[in-house]
Structure formats: C-alpha cells, structure tokens
Short mmCIF file of C-alpha atoms in Angstrom, two decimals:
data_model
loop_
_atom_site.label_atom_id
_atom_site.label_comp_id
_atom_site.label_asym_id
_atom_site.label_seq_id
_atom_site.Cartn_x
_atom_site.Cartn_y
_atom_site.Cartn_z
CA MET A 27 87.98 -1.83 49.83
CA GLU A 28 88.68 -0.88 53.43
CA ILE A 29 88.39 2.78 54.27
CA GLN A 30 90.58 3.97 57.16
CA ILE A 31 89.52 7.07 59.03
CA ARG A 32 92.33 9.13 60.60
CA GLU A 33 92.13 12.28 62.67
CA GLY A 34 93.88 15.31 61.29
CA SER A 35 96.89 16.58 63.25
CA ARG A 36 95.59 19.90 64.48
CA GLU A 37 97.80 21.61 67.02
CA GLN A 38 96.17 24.32 69.04
CA LYS A 39 98.60 27.21 69.29
CA ARG A 40 98.79 28.53 72.85
CA LYS A 41 98.10 32.20 73.33
CA LEU A 42 101.00 34.31 74.61
CA LYS A 43 100.48 35.82 78.05
CA VAL A 44 101.33 39.45 77.32
CA CYS A 45 101.69 42.41 79.69
CA ALA A 46 103.06 45.94 79.38
CA TYR A 47 105.34 48.14 81.52
CA CYS A 48 104.98 51.94 81.78
CA ARG A 49 106.89 54.54 83.80
CA VAL A 50 106.89 58.30 84.30
CA SER A 51 109.59 60.01 86.35
CA THR A 52 107.75 63.01 87.85
CA ASP A 53 104.45 63.58 89.63
CA ALA A 54 103.35 66.49 87.42
CA ASP A 55 99.70 66.43 86.30
CA GLU A 56 100.62 66.03 82.63
CA GLN A 57 102.85 63.07 83.51
CA GLU A 58 100.02 61.45 85.48
CA ASN A 59 97.75 61.89 82.45
CA SER A 60 100.47 60.41 80.24
CA LEU A 61 100.70 57.33 82.45
CA GLU A 62 96.93 56.83 82.39
CA ASN A 63 96.94 57.13 78.58
CA GLN A 64 99.79 54.59 78.28
CA VAL A 65 98.00 52.08 80.52
CA ARG A 66 94.77 52.50 78.53
CA HIS A 67 96.66 52.18 75.21
CA TYR A 68 98.42 48.93 76.12
CA GLU A 69 95.31 47.36 77.60
CA THR A 70 93.48 48.03 74.30
CA VAL A 71 96.36 46.79 72.12
CA ILE A 72 96.87 43.52 74.00
CA LYS A 73 93.17 42.66 74.28
CA ALA A 74 92.63 43.39 70.58
CA ASN A 75 95.22 40.79 69.49
CA PRO A 76 93.62 37.30 69.19
CA ASN A 77 97.02 35.65 69.78
CA TYR A 78 97.50 37.44 73.11
CA GLU A 79 96.16 36.68 76.56
CA TYR A 80 96.01 39.89 78.62
CA ALA A 81 98.36 39.63 81.63
CA GLY A 82 97.97 43.19 82.93
CA VAL A 83 99.84 46.50 82.80
CA TYR A 84 102.56 47.21 85.39
CA SER A 85 103.52 50.81 86.07
CA ASP A 86 105.66 53.09 88.24
CA PHE A 87 104.69 56.70 88.90
CA ALA A 88 107.14 59.51 89.76
CA ILE A 89 110.13 57.13 90.04
CA SER A 90 113.47 57.66 88.27
CA GLY A 91 114.56 55.07 85.71
CA PHE A 92 117.92 54.93 87.50
CA LYS A 93 116.28 53.20 90.48
CA GLU A 94 116.18 49.43 90.43
CA LYS A 95 113.71 49.09 93.33
CA ARG A 96 110.53 50.15 91.57
CA PRO A 97 107.37 48.41 92.89
CA GLY A 98 105.80 47.94 89.47
CA LEU A 99 108.98 46.61 87.87
CA GLN A 100 109.72 44.26 90.79
CA LYS A 101 106.16 42.89 90.78
CA MET A 102 106.38 42.27 87.02
CA LEU A 103 109.69 40.38 87.36
CA ALA A 104 108.27 38.29 90.22
CA ASP A 105 105.19 37.39 88.16
CA ALA A 106 107.42 36.45 85.23
CA GLU A 107 109.27 34.00 87.49
CA LYS A 108 105.91 32.45 88.42
CA GLY A 109 105.15 31.81 84.75
CA LYS A 110 102.40 34.43 84.48
CA ILE A 111 104.07 36.31 81.57
CA ASP A 112 105.48 35.33 78.14
CA LEU A 113 106.03 38.75 76.57
CA ILE A 114 106.43 42.32 77.90
CA LEU A 115 105.63 45.38 75.79
CA THR A 116 107.18 48.75 76.65
CA LYS A 117 107.50 52.04 74.82
CA SER A 118 111.30 52.40 74.77
CA VAL A 119 114.57 51.44 76.46
CA SER A 120 114.58 54.69 78.48
CA ARG A 121 111.07 53.99 79.83
CA PHE A 122 112.20 50.54 80.98
CA ALA A 123 115.34 51.89 82.72
CA ARG A 124 117.90 54.69 82.43
CA ASN A 125 120.72 52.56 83.76
CA THR A 126 122.48 50.21 81.33
CA SER A 127 123.24 47.58 83.98
CA ILE A 128 119.58 47.47 85.14
CA VAL A 129 118.32 47.04 81.55
CA LEU A 130 120.73 44.22 80.76
CA GLU A 131 120.40 42.42 84.08
CA ALA A 132 116.58 42.45 83.95
CA THR A 133 116.29 41.45 80.28
CA ARG A 134 118.86 38.64 80.66
CA LYS A 135 117.01 37.32 83.71
CA LEU A 136 113.77 37.38 81.71
CA LYS A 137 115.44 35.74 78.71
CA GLU A 138 116.51 32.80 80.93
CA LEU A 139 112.82 32.41 81.77
CA ASN A 140 112.01 32.55 78.02
CA VAL A 141 110.20 35.85 78.56
CA GLY A 142 110.79 38.46 75.88
CA VAL A 143 110.73 42.26 76.11
CA PHE A 144 109.62 44.21 73.03
CA PHE A 145 110.75 47.87 72.88
CA GLU A 146 108.34 49.56 70.46
CA LEU A 147 110.32 52.68 69.61
CA GLN A 148 113.53 50.77 68.83
CA ASN A 149 111.68 47.72 67.36
CA ILE A 150 113.79 45.32 69.44
CA ASN A 151 112.71 41.93 70.82
CA THR A 152 115.20 40.62 73.39
CA LEU A 153 114.54 37.02 72.34
CA SER A 154 115.87 37.71 68.83
CA GLY A 155 119.50 36.98 67.93
CA GLU A 156 120.63 40.60 67.51
CA GLY A 157 118.38 41.89 70.31
CA GLU A 158 120.95 42.04 73.13
CA LEU A 159 123.67 43.76 71.06
CA MET A 160 121.29 46.51 69.95
CA LEU A 161 119.87 46.77 73.44
CA THR A 162 123.32 47.26 75.01
CA ILE A 163 124.10 50.11 72.63
CA LEU A 164 120.74 51.86 73.05
CA ALA A 165 120.72 51.45 76.84
CA ALA A 166 124.16 53.07 77.01
CA PHE A 167 122.88 56.01 74.91
CA ALA A 168 119.81 56.37 77.18
CA GLN A 169 122.02 56.46 80.27
CA ALA A 170 124.45 58.96 78.70
CA GLU A 171 121.57 61.21 77.62
CA SER A 172 120.11 61.23 81.14
CA GLU A 173 123.52 61.87 82.74
CA SER A 174 124.19 64.71 80.30
CA GLY A 175 120.87 66.37 81.20
CA SER A 176 121.56 65.93 84.89
CA ALA A 177 125.06 67.42 84.53
CA GLY A 178 123.61 70.41 82.68
CA ALA A 179 121.05 71.05 85.42
CA LYS A 180 123.76 70.80 88.08
CA MET A 181 125.93 73.29 86.17
CA VAL A 182 123.10 75.87 86.17
CA TYR A 183 122.85 75.63 89.97
CA GLN A 184 126.64 75.67 90.32
CA ARG A 185 126.88 78.97 88.44
CA LYS A 186 124.17 80.46 90.67
CA TYR A 187 125.97 79.27 93.80
CA GLU A 188 129.27 80.77 92.68
CA ALA A 189 127.58 84.08 91.86
CA GLY A 190 126.02 84.18 95.35
CA ILE A 191 122.49 83.90 94.00
CA PRO A 192 120.48 81.96 96.60
CA VAL A 193 118.58 78.95 95.35
CA GLN A 194 116.00 78.93 98.11
CA TYR A 195 113.29 76.51 99.07
CA LEU A 196 111.94 78.35 102.09
CA GLU A 197 108.37 77.87 100.89
CA ARG A 198 108.74 74.30 102.14
CA SER A 199 109.79 75.50 105.59
CA PHE A 200 107.46 75.96 108.55
CA GLY A 201 107.27 79.67 109.41
CA TYR A 202 107.96 81.26 106.00
CA THR A 203 105.91 82.50 103.06
CA LYS A 204 106.38 84.74 99.99
CA ASP A 205 105.04 88.29 99.91
CA GLU A 206 103.67 90.08 96.84
CA ARG A 207 107.24 90.94 95.73
CA GLY A 208 108.24 87.29 95.75
CA VAL A 209 110.44 87.81 98.82
CA PHE A 210 110.48 85.25 101.65
CA VAL A 211 109.13 86.72 104.88
CA ALA A 212 107.93 85.32 108.20
CA ASP A 213 104.43 83.86 108.20
CA GLU A 214 103.43 85.25 111.59
CA ALA A 215 100.76 82.61 112.24
CA GLU A 216 103.51 79.96 112.17
CA ALA A 217 106.43 82.15 113.26
CA VAL A 218 105.00 82.50 116.79
CA TRP A 219 105.27 78.73 117.15
CA VAL A 220 108.83 78.73 115.77
CA ARG A 221 109.84 81.20 118.49
CA LYS A 222 108.05 79.09 121.11
CA ILE A 223 109.91 75.98 119.97
CA TYR A 224 113.29 77.72 120.27
CA GLU A 225 112.42 79.22 123.65
CA MET A 226 111.36 75.84 125.01
CA ALA A 227 114.53 74.16 123.68
CA ALA A 228 116.77 76.87 125.17
CA ASP A 229 114.92 76.45 128.48
CA GLY A 230 115.80 72.75 128.61
CA TYR A 231 112.70 71.11 127.14
CA THR A 232 113.43 67.98 125.13
CA PRO A 233 112.28 67.62 121.48
CA ALA A 234 109.87 64.88 122.65
CA SER A 235 108.19 67.24 125.14
CA ILE A 236 108.09 70.05 122.54
CA LYS A 237 106.45 67.62 120.10
CA ARG A 238 103.78 66.74 122.67
CA TYR A 239 103.14 70.43 123.39
CA LEU A 240 102.66 71.24 119.69
CA ASN A 241 100.35 68.27 119.08
CA GLU A 242 98.28 69.04 122.19
CA ASN A 243 97.78 72.56 120.82
CA GLU A 244 96.82 71.12 117.40
CA VAL A 245 99.70 72.82 115.57
CA LYS A 246 100.37 71.08 112.24
CA THR A 247 103.57 70.81 110.22
CA VAL A 248 103.94 72.22 106.70
CA GLY A 249 102.63 68.89 105.43
CA GLY A 250 99.53 69.18 107.62
CA VAL A 251 100.44 66.27 109.91
CA GLN A 252 101.38 65.91 113.57
CA TRP A 253 104.88 66.61 114.82
CA VAL A 254 107.41 63.87 115.58
CA ASP A 255 110.76 64.14 117.37
CA SER A 256 112.80 64.26 114.15
CA THR A 257 110.68 67.14 112.75
CA VAL A 258 111.40 69.20 115.88
CA PHE A 259 115.11 68.35 115.67
CA ARG A 260 115.33 69.47 112.03
CA LEU A 261 113.59 72.76 112.77
CA LEU A 262 115.84 73.51 115.76
CA GLU A 263 119.03 72.74 113.86
CA ASN A 264 118.08 74.76 110.76
CA GLU A 265 120.06 78.00 110.30
CA ILE A 266 117.29 79.59 108.17
CA TYR A 267 115.43 80.66 111.31
CA LYS A 268 118.21 83.11 112.27
CA GLY A 269 118.20 84.55 108.73
CA ASP A 270 121.13 82.61 107.27
CA TYR A 271 121.16 80.14 104.39
CA ILE A 272 123.44 77.29 103.27
CA MET A 273 123.50 76.68 99.54
CA HIS A 274 124.22 73.08 98.52
CA LYS A 275 123.45 71.66 101.96
CA HIS A 276 122.24 68.56 100.07
CA PHE A 277 123.22 67.16 96.68
CA VAL A 278 122.26 64.32 94.34
CA ASN A 279 124.93 61.61 94.35
CA GLU A 280 125.92 59.18 91.58
CA GLU A 281 123.13 56.82 92.62
CA ARG A 282 120.60 59.62 92.04
CA LYS A 283 119.87 59.91 95.78
CA LEU A 284 119.54 63.23 97.64
CA VAL A 285 122.09 63.10 100.47
CA ARG A 286 123.52 65.48 103.08
CA ASN A 287 126.62 67.34 101.88
CA ARG A 288 129.43 66.42 104.28
CA GLY A 289 132.23 68.01 102.29
CA GLU A 290 131.88 65.94 99.11
CA VAL A 291 130.98 69.06 97.05
CA ASP A 292 131.37 72.82 97.55
CA ALA A 293 128.83 74.65 99.74
CA TRP A 294 128.22 78.35 100.46
CA TYR A 295 127.05 79.92 103.76
CA ILE A 296 125.17 83.21 103.32
CA GLU A 297 124.55 85.43 106.36
CA ASP A 298 121.52 87.75 106.63
CA ASP A 299 119.99 86.20 103.54
CA HIS A 300 116.34 86.75 104.54
CA GLU A 301 114.15 87.86 107.42
CA ALA A 302 115.04 86.08 110.68
CA ILE A 303 112.35 84.63 112.96
CA VAL A 304 114.59 84.13 116.02
CA SER A 305 117.67 86.03 117.17
CA PRO A 306 121.14 84.52 116.69
CA GLU A 307 121.48 84.44 120.48
CA LEU A 308 118.30 82.39 120.99
CA TRP A 309 119.24 80.10 118.11
CA GLN A 310 122.65 79.39 119.71
CA LYS A 311 121.11 78.75 123.15
CA ALA A 312 118.90 76.09 121.58
CA GLN A 313 121.96 74.49 119.91
CA ASP A 314 123.85 74.44 123.22
CA ALA A 315 120.88 72.79 124.95
CA LEU A 316 120.67 70.10 122.25
CA ALA A 317 124.42 69.48 122.50
CA ALA A 318 124.15 69.12 126.28
CA LYS A 319 121.36 66.58 125.81
CA ARG A 320 123.50 64.54 123.39
CA ASP A 321 126.47 64.64 125.75
CA TYR A 322 124.26 63.42 128.61
CA LEU A 323 122.98 60.48 126.54
CA ALA A 324 126.45 59.57 125.29
CA GLU A 325 128.20 59.96 128.66
CA GLY A 326 129.86 56.72 129.69
CA SER A 327 128.11 54.88 126.87
CA VAL A 328 131.09 52.78 125.85
CA ILE A 329 129.84 49.72 124.00
CA GLU A 330 132.02 46.71 124.69
CA GLU A 331 131.57 42.95 124.65
CA PHE A 332 128.49 42.20 126.73
CA THR A 333 130.00 40.35 129.67
CA GLU A 334 129.40 40.71 133.41
CA GLU A 335 132.92 42.06 133.71
CA ASN A 336 132.17 44.98 131.39
CA TYR A 337 128.56 45.39 132.55
CA PRO A 338 128.37 44.12 136.16
CA TYR A 339 124.71 45.20 136.38
CA MET A 340 123.47 43.55 133.16
CA ASN A 341 121.66 40.68 134.91
CA LYS A 342 120.60 42.63 137.99
CA ILE A 343 118.37 45.40 136.59
CA TYR A 344 114.57 45.15 136.27
CA CYS A 345 111.63 47.34 135.30
CA ALA A 346 109.85 48.56 138.45
CA LYS A 347 106.52 48.72 136.60
CA CYS A 348 106.18 45.10 135.52
CA GLY A 349 109.11 43.26 137.07
CA TYR A 350 110.66 42.09 133.79
CA PRO A 351 114.45 42.35 133.26
CA LEU A 352 115.98 45.20 131.28
CA TYR A 353 117.72 44.41 127.98
CA LYS A 354 120.33 46.29 125.96
CA ARG A 355 119.21 48.70 123.23
CA ILE A 356 121.86 50.11 120.87
CA TYR A 357 121.29 53.44 119.07
CA SER A 358 123.09 55.94 116.84
CA LYS A 359 124.77 53.38 114.57
CA GLY A 360 126.30 51.53 117.50
CA ASN A 361 127.51 54.61 119.39
CA ARG A 362 124.90 54.77 122.17
CA LEU A 363 123.57 52.22 124.63
CA ASN A 364 120.33 52.29 126.61
CA TRP A 365 118.53 49.64 128.65
CA GLY A 366 114.83 48.98 128.03
CA CYS A 367 112.02 46.87 129.50
CA SER A 368 111.80 43.35 128.02
CA GLY A 369 108.14 43.17 129.10
CA THR A 370 107.32 46.07 126.78
CA LYS A 371 109.35 44.49 123.97
CA ARG A 372 107.55 41.12 124.26
CA TYR A 373 104.00 42.19 125.01
CA GLY A 374 103.69 45.84 123.90
CA LYS A 375 102.97 49.13 125.62
CA THR A 376 99.48 48.05 126.67
CA PHE A 377 101.23 45.52 128.93
CA CYS A 378 103.85 47.96 130.32
CA ASP A 379 104.79 51.58 129.58
CA GLY A 380 108.38 50.47 130.05
CA ILE A 381 111.61 52.27 130.81
CA ASN A 382 114.54 53.50 128.73
CA ILE A 383 117.60 54.37 130.77
CA PRO A 384 120.97 55.51 129.31
CA ASP A 385 123.88 53.22 130.09
CA GLY A 386 125.88 56.18 131.36
CA VAL A 387 123.33 56.73 134.15
CA LEU A 388 123.67 53.13 135.35
CA ARG A 389 127.45 53.19 135.02
CA SER A 390 127.94 56.37 137.04
CA ALA A 391 125.04 56.52 139.49
CA TRP A 392 124.76 53.25 141.40
CA HIS A 393 126.63 50.19 142.59
CA PHE A 394 124.83 46.89 142.18
CA LYS A 395 125.43 44.15 144.72
CA GLU A 396 121.91 42.78 144.34
CA ASN A 397 118.94 42.98 141.99
CA ILE A 398 117.31 46.39 141.73
CA TYR A 399 114.05 47.59 140.16
CA ILE A 400 114.27 50.90 138.31
CA ALA A 401 111.48 53.40 137.61
CA GLU A 402 111.50 56.61 135.62
CA LYS A 403 109.47 59.78 135.74
CA ALA A 404 109.59 62.69 133.33
CA SER A 405 109.54 66.33 134.37
CA ASP A 406 107.46 68.91 132.53
CA LYS A 407 110.49 69.62 130.36
CA GLY A 408 110.74 65.98 129.34
CA VAL A 409 113.99 65.38 131.24
CA LYS A 410 113.87 61.92 132.82
CA GLU A 411 114.61 61.19 136.45
CA PHE A 412 115.28 57.65 137.68
CA THR A 413 114.59 56.00 141.03
CA TYR A 414 115.15 52.45 142.21
CA LEU A 415 114.17 49.90 144.86
CA LYS A 416 116.09 46.87 146.06
CA GLU A 417 114.52 43.54 145.17
CA GLN A 418 113.29 42.75 148.67
CA SER A 419 111.57 46.14 149.01
CA TRP A 420 110.01 45.93 145.53
CA LYS A 421 108.61 42.42 146.11
CA ARG A 422 106.95 43.47 149.35
CA ARG A 423 104.86 46.01 147.41
CA HIS A 424 104.56 44.48 143.93
CA LYS A 425 104.20 41.25 141.97
CA LYS A 426 105.64 40.46 138.58
CA LYS A 427 103.02 41.27 135.97
CA GLN A 428 101.57 38.27 134.13
CA PRO A 429 100.88 38.46 130.38
CA PRO A 430 97.42 37.59 129.06
CA ALA A 431 96.91 33.84 128.77
CA ILE A 432 97.10 32.44 125.23
CA PRO A 433 95.22 29.17 124.57
CA GLU A 434 97.38 26.16 123.84
CA ASN A 435 97.53 25.10 120.21
CA THR A 436 95.46 21.95 120.70
CA GLU A 437 92.59 20.33 118.85
CA ALA A 438 90.34 21.03 121.82
CA GLU A 439 90.96 24.80 121.49
CA TYR A 440 91.02 24.80 117.67
CA PRO A 441 88.97 21.80 116.40
CA TYR A 442 89.50 22.94 112.78
CA ARG A 443 93.29 23.30 112.88
CA GLU A 444 93.94 20.13 110.82
CA LYS A 445 91.27 21.03 108.23
CA ILE A 446 92.27 24.49 106.99
CA PHE A 447 94.49 25.08 103.95
CA CYS A 448 95.69 27.88 101.66
CA ALA A 449 93.53 28.12 98.52
CA LEU A 450 96.49 29.48 96.53
CA CYS A 451 99.01 26.66 97.00
CA GLY A 452 97.19 24.01 99.04
CA SER A 453 99.58 24.23 102.02
CA ARG A 454 98.32 23.83 105.56
CA LEU A 455 97.50 26.98 107.57
CA VAL A 456 99.44 27.26 110.83
CA ARG A 457 98.83 29.38 113.91
CA TYR A 458 100.59 32.71 114.43
CA VAL A 459 100.17 34.68 117.68
CA ASN A 460 100.99 38.42 117.65
CA PRO A 461 103.38 38.89 120.61
CA GLN A 462 101.88 42.27 121.51
CA SER A 463 98.17 42.11 120.71
CA HIS A 464 97.97 38.32 121.36
CA LYS A 465 95.59 37.98 118.41
CA VAL A 466 95.63 34.62 116.63
CA THR A 467 95.99 34.47 112.84
CA TRP A 468 96.25 31.41 110.61
CA VAL A 469 98.92 31.76 107.91
CA CYS A 470 100.13 29.76 104.90
CA SER A 471 102.91 27.40 106.06
CA ARG A 472 104.65 27.52 102.65
CA ARG A 473 104.73 31.34 102.67
CA LYS A 474 106.01 31.27 106.26
CA ARG A 475 108.85 28.85 105.45
CA LYS A 476 109.88 29.89 101.93
CA GLY A 477 108.76 33.51 101.57
CA LYS A 478 106.37 35.34 99.25
CA ASP A 479 108.04 34.02 96.09
CA ALA A 480 106.77 30.54 96.97
CA CYS A 481 103.20 31.70 97.59
CA ASP A 482 101.41 35.02 97.98
CA GLY A 483 99.98 33.41 101.11
CA THR A 484 96.64 33.35 102.88
CA ARG A 485 96.28 35.07 106.26
CA VAL A 486 92.95 34.75 108.03
CA PRO A 487 92.08 35.89 111.59
CA ASP A 488 91.00 33.13 113.94
CA THR A 489 87.78 35.07 114.68
CA ILE A 490 86.74 34.71 111.02
CA ILE A 491 87.16 30.93 111.03
CA LYS A 492 85.33 30.62 114.35
CA GLY A 493 82.45 32.58 112.83
CA TRP A 494 81.95 29.94 110.14
CA GLY A 495 80.79 27.40 112.73
CA GLU A 496 81.65 23.69 112.71
CA ILE A 497 84.03 22.64 109.94
CA LYS A 498 83.53 18.96 109.13
CA LYS A 499 85.92 18.50 106.19
CA ASP A 500 88.99 20.14 104.66
CA ILE A 501 88.52 23.66 103.36
CA TYR A 502 90.75 25.93 101.24
CA ILE A 503 90.65 29.58 102.31
CA GLN A 504 91.36 32.70 100.25
CA ARG A 505 91.26 36.41 101.01
CA LYS A 506 90.11 39.02 98.50
CA ASP A 507 90.08 42.80 98.94
CA ASP A 508 87.16 44.72 97.46
CA LYS A 509 87.40 48.14 95.78
CA ASN A 510 87.17 49.90 99.15
CA GLY A 511 90.06 47.87 100.55
CA LYS A 512 87.80 45.79 102.81
CA LYS A 513 89.06 42.25 103.38
CA ARG A 514 86.72 39.43 102.45
CA TYR A 515 87.35 35.74 103.07
CA SER A 516 85.91 32.75 101.21
CA TYR A 517 86.52 29.03 101.24
CA THR A 518 85.89 25.95 99.12
CA SER A 519 86.24 22.21 99.61
CA LYS A 520 87.91 21.88 96.19
CA LYS A 521 91.68 21.47 96.29
CA PRO A 522 93.53 23.92 93.96
CA GLU A 523 95.08 22.41 90.82
CA GLY A 524 98.70 21.34 91.13
CA ALA A 525 98.67 22.01 94.90
CA ASP A 526 100.71 19.94 97.32
CA ARG A 527 99.91 20.13 100.97
CA ALA A 528 102.71 21.12 103.30
#
C-alpha cells in the first residue's frame, strides 16, 4: 500500500493595516486633553487586536470639520493612496467632517481604494452595502446640526448689534486694557507708542520706516513679535484709536471663513464708544498721508500689454548697484506696477540690495533715448528718491556685478553623482542649486518630476555627501529627523524592495 503525503492548505490571513482619525475644533485646554485621550485610546485598541497591524493615528487640532484642507486628514488620504491603510476608525460622522459633501467625497475615494471607514458611534462601515445610504443621511444631520448652532450664535450677536450693545475685542488691540470695572481704557505703556505711530504717519513717514523705528526700539506687538508693514497699516487704519467702534466689521461666511464685511451684512458704527488714544484730527491726518502715499504709487500705473510701444523704457532701465536690467513687478491684484532689480531676484539680497521703482515715476519723470542706470535712496521718513546715470557715465565708474561661480555638474566636480540614489524609491539623486544661496543639494529625481505623491523624496546637502569620503559603489540615501528636529542622514548599499531607478 502506497501512502501519499500531502500538505494541508493553510492560508495565512493577512493582517489589516488599521489607523484612526481624531479631530477637535477648538484650542481649549479640555479639547487638547480630549484629543490626547482619543489618540491614546485608539492606539491601545488597534494594537490590542491580533488581526490588526497598527498604521498610526492621524489628528487635527483646533480645525473646523467644515474645512477640507486639514493636514491630518490630507496626510491620511495620501497614505491610503499609497497602500499604507486598509481600515480607518473614527468616533463619529461629525468628527470626520461637518460637511456632507466632504464626508461623501472622502469615503467614496477611499472605497475605490478598498479602504473602509468605521464610524463607531453610528456603527457604520463604508464598505458594507447599506453603509453609504446611512452615511449620507447622518452626514446631512451633522451638517444641519452645526449650521443650526452657528445660526443661533449669529442671532445672539445680531440682537446685541441692533440694541447698540458693543461686542468688543479691544483686549486683542495694541494700546488697550481692561480696568477693575471691566471697562476698556488706554494702556499707557503701549498708548505712547500708538500716539508716536500716528504722529510719524501724519508727518509723512512710511509704514516701513515706522516699522523699523519700532523694531529698533524693541517695541513688540500684542503677540510679542516684531512689527511688519501690514501690522502698522492695520493699526493706522483702525478707528478704535479715536474712540469709535464698528460692530460687524468682519463676519463668518458660508465657507466658515472670517472675512471683511464689504456690505454683505449689516454693520453699525458707534462714535465715542470708549477712551480715545489719539484725537480725531490726528487720526484723519494719518489717513490723508496714507491716501497720498497710495495715490503716489498708483499714479500713471496703467498696466497694459508689455510692448515697447506701451513701455518705451522697458528694455533700457538697469539697476545702478549691480548693472542688471529691471523687470516688471505687478502688485495689488494687478492694479499697480513697479520695476525691480533682476539681479536681486536671481541671486538674492546678499548679491544686490536692489531697487523698486513705481512705474508712474518712470512714466512721468524721464525720457529714455538710451540705456540708463537707476539708483534709489530713502530719506529718514522712508520716502524714496531716485537718481540715474546714462550708460556711458555708469560704465566709466562701475562694472556689472558677477554672481558667485557655481561648479559645473561634471564627474570631475562630483565623482559620486552617478552613484547616489533615493533610499525610498530607488530613483537617482540629481543636483539642485539654490539660485540665491548657491548651495548644492541632491534631490530625488522622481519626486522632482512627479511630485510628493510619487515619493516623499530624499534631499541631502552636497556637503554631507562630500563628508563621507570616496564612494566606490552605488549607495541609497535616507534622511531621518530625531526628536529634537535635527536632520540625520544614513546610507546603505542595499537597493530598496520594488524600487526602479529613474
């Protein structure tokens, strides 16, 4: 009798790669604690299940569920496309998103990838037959509930506005504080600087020069940071500093974004609402000075087709500092035109401080029959003055500035250039030269051509590779950041699995 031995048909069931998604909508302390508890809970649940392979917990903190562009959500969807996830756990439909279209679009996209989403509270798995129908209904309820709450909150403010009860936020404004009665009064330590800002503006100083003055004197904003031009502009244009207040100056639109009220909803202007820091006269002088500055910049700045007929000087103007031609720079949503130094644009401010001249100045001040080289100098008030030299005169005194030399991309300069590859996808690393700092970095060619969805990409400074000494055979390089954010680079001679060189 012949005995036949056969192997049993044992099929190893693959573990599901499972992650979780959590979100809280405000930055309150209790919400932060809630998020930490959720992350800890899901990590424990997934790791405790023998059929699950832990694929991480994705989260978004202090972001509304109406917003589609949430970093945690977007990263999770991208990883799902890369095959890193089979199943997503989340607490409820409203935690995933408050907008019906976002819920359905995301879950359908995941379903096409055979990735399911399990909503614990509603006990719905999107891969099940009835999952999408139930999800559509519940997502609509979640959106309606959120919109109802938002409408109720808006109605409370609306009633206050109509009754003339100010809804103030002056505690966020530089120069104001609350006294023991809860009334907003001038914070004299900051108010002296508010008056100085208005006096300087009324006297003709530009916001840029006021910013420099404040930063030189180590005056900080409400947020404790240095001043920028836009911060000075906002302060100067704010009516609160003359004691008035506009209720509903901003509102939340249908997309849940805070926007400037330009007549879309009712607004109320209240005079003598609180203690003024500057007089109405000084406030108006500052506004007139700002308006004059805008008129000066906009004067003659008619943007047309860029031809020599419309701009007879366009190929005849050069920066007097470095000798490079000036190029067009369009501002204010296409309503203002300046000309800037192309040397600064290409090689950075360390190469040339540059120039920025309004088109109206060129159009009205000079006639150009030959090439001219333009220089600028700023007065103490920040108002720019422009001078120029004809080409012949400029070339007698100056030479065109030469940029730092960059080594040619040859094997002699980089003997390892054919031997370095990305450890993530196996693609060749190619040279990238920063146009301003001139530093050389080697980057993943697949990432460069196809974007981050194709490969997270390796970027390694040339100085790191040079520090490794002679490279005799192909190496695959990877960067890892430690807990302190410090970049560390490693390499191996082993080609990554499934990698194709490119």
